[in-house]
Amino acid sequence: MSKGFKYGMAIALLIVLGLSWLFQPEDSAPETWHRADKQAFGGYVLHRYLADYSQHEPKSMFIPFKEDEATQEGPNANLIFIGHGIGITEQDWEAIEAKISEGSTALMVAYQWPQFLVDYLNLETGGGLMDEAISSVEKLSELEGSIHFKELQSYPQNNIPYPHKAMPLSFKGEAAGDSSLEARVLAVNEADKAVLQSYRIGEGRLLCAANPLAFSNYFMMKEETRAYPSAVLSNLLKDAPTYHYEFYHLGRMEAQTPMRALLKHISLRGALYILLALGLIYLLFGGKRRQRIIPEKANFENDNLEFLNSLSELYHRNAHHRNLLEKRMVYFQDFLLANYRIRLKGEAQQSFDEVVRKLEPEPQLLGRIRKAWILAYFETEVSATSLLEAEKALQEFYQAHQYGRKH
């Protein structure tokens, strides 16, 4: 199998997977509104109902209300809070209450309420199915309750059958609460306990319901159980923006990464994933080390001697005999210093006394070298013959005293 065929198959597979993912049909009613949600709250059907009643497409919010400055400073809106328990803080409630007092409507549906709201609005829940002993799931499904709307003229005054599974709790209502807000009961169950209450706060309204499961996809899709959530949602403001604060049920789901601009839209997200997959394929197949012929490199040559010969020839042709002799004397000084620790300096006679003491050279040879020393440093003109004689004397000295005294 050739490498090009492998690449072609991999790219074709990625294209097919990408297109199938991008053009997958939308579910008519998935179990939950958000895929990270484990429970059936805030479902797809709820958002369709919200769009019908408020005439605005609802927007899911995954931040606390106190951080949502745009909504706080914007026009009157419908604020939706649904979950097993609504974990709003007192700071959140102050911002929500201020927004309601300006004319907005808030809907809160939960089994468990923050203690400060229980004390403030008398929202303690209890009774119903959760106080009864249920021996089997079959018996749970068979139990039927009813809902009666007291303040809605558009709904029949007779009781509406409703399963206990969706409406297990109600507001106790024994105490009056700590606030001056008066609860207006809009709906009761078969035990005449409130399941939907309304509070007038400034120019707006707060709706509190006790059974969030009734607003899930399962019960809102059934014809016989959609009456209750429909009646509750009919109290929302018409032609007003709607914000569903799923943060209090799902947590902070918004992307914090700088890549959120690419991950927000499905087309850009799909392109990013395909690009990463292609990069991985390249690393697996195309990133391997390719074998190639390594050219043989020529060995380095030492051309210093050739350069010195050329330089010496240049000096000789230009009659720079004195310069050549000075350089030969410098080498002679380095030779004595490196091999015998003899430093030639000052007067020639004083310098060469140490040479005589340590090396005992032949007097005639030492005289020729002393003569070359004087020519190099004390004479202005040096002839070619004198340069040649000095070179011969130095070479004889090097050969005779290469290893110390004459041998």
PDB file of C-alpha atoms in Angstrom, residues 4 6 10 17 21 23 55 59 66 92 131 150 168 187 221 265 267-268 289 323 335 362 374:
ATOM      1  CA  GLY A   4      -0.261   8.411  -1.202  1.00  0.00           C
ATOM      2  CA  LYS A   6      -2.843   6.008   2.900  1.00  0.00           C
ATOM      3  CA  ALA A  10      -7.248   9.208   5.856  1.00  0.00           C
ATOM      4  CA  LEU A  17     -16.806  12.191   9.517  1.00  0.00           C
ATOM      5  CA  TRP A  21     -21.115  15.569  12.162  1.00  0.00           C
ATOM      6  CA  PHE A  23     -25.030  18.006   8.945  1.00  0.00           C
ATOM      7  CA  GLN A  55     -42.056  36.148  21.543  1.00  0.00           C
ATOM      8  CA  LYS A  59     -31.001  32.729  26.050  1.00  0.00           C
ATOM      9  CA  LYS A  66     -24.999  39.415  39.937  1.00  0.00           C
ATOM     10  CA  ASP A  92     -27.823  37.468  43.716  1.00  0.00           C
ATOM     11  CA  ASP A 131     -44.095  11.696  52.811  1.00  0.00           C
ATOM     12  CA  LYS A 150     -57.529  29.567  41.299  1.00  0.00           C
ATOM     13  CA  PRO A 168     -44.604  15.498  44.757  1.00  0.00           C
ATOM     14  CA  ALA A 187     -52.585  26.957  41.918  1.00  0.00           C
ATOM     15  CA  MET A 221     -44.319  16.756  25.642  1.00  0.00           C
ATOM     16  CA  HIS A 265     -19.708  28.242  16.279  1.00  0.00           C
ATOM     17  CA  SER A 267     -18.495  25.424  11.633  1.00  0.00           C
ATOM     18  CA  LEU A 268     -15.349  26.920  13.168  1.00  0.00           C
ATOM     19  CA  ARG A 289      12.673  10.628   9.308  1.00  0.00           C
ATOM     20  CA  ASN A 323      61.187  42.335   9.109  1.00  0.00           C
ATOM     21  CA  PHE A 335      61.888  28.890  21.810  1.00  0.00           C
ATOM     22  CA  GLU A 362      79.717  26.462  20.791  1.00  0.00           C
ATOM     23  CA  ILE A 374      72.267  42.911  16.825  1.00  0.00           C
TER      24      ILE A 374
END
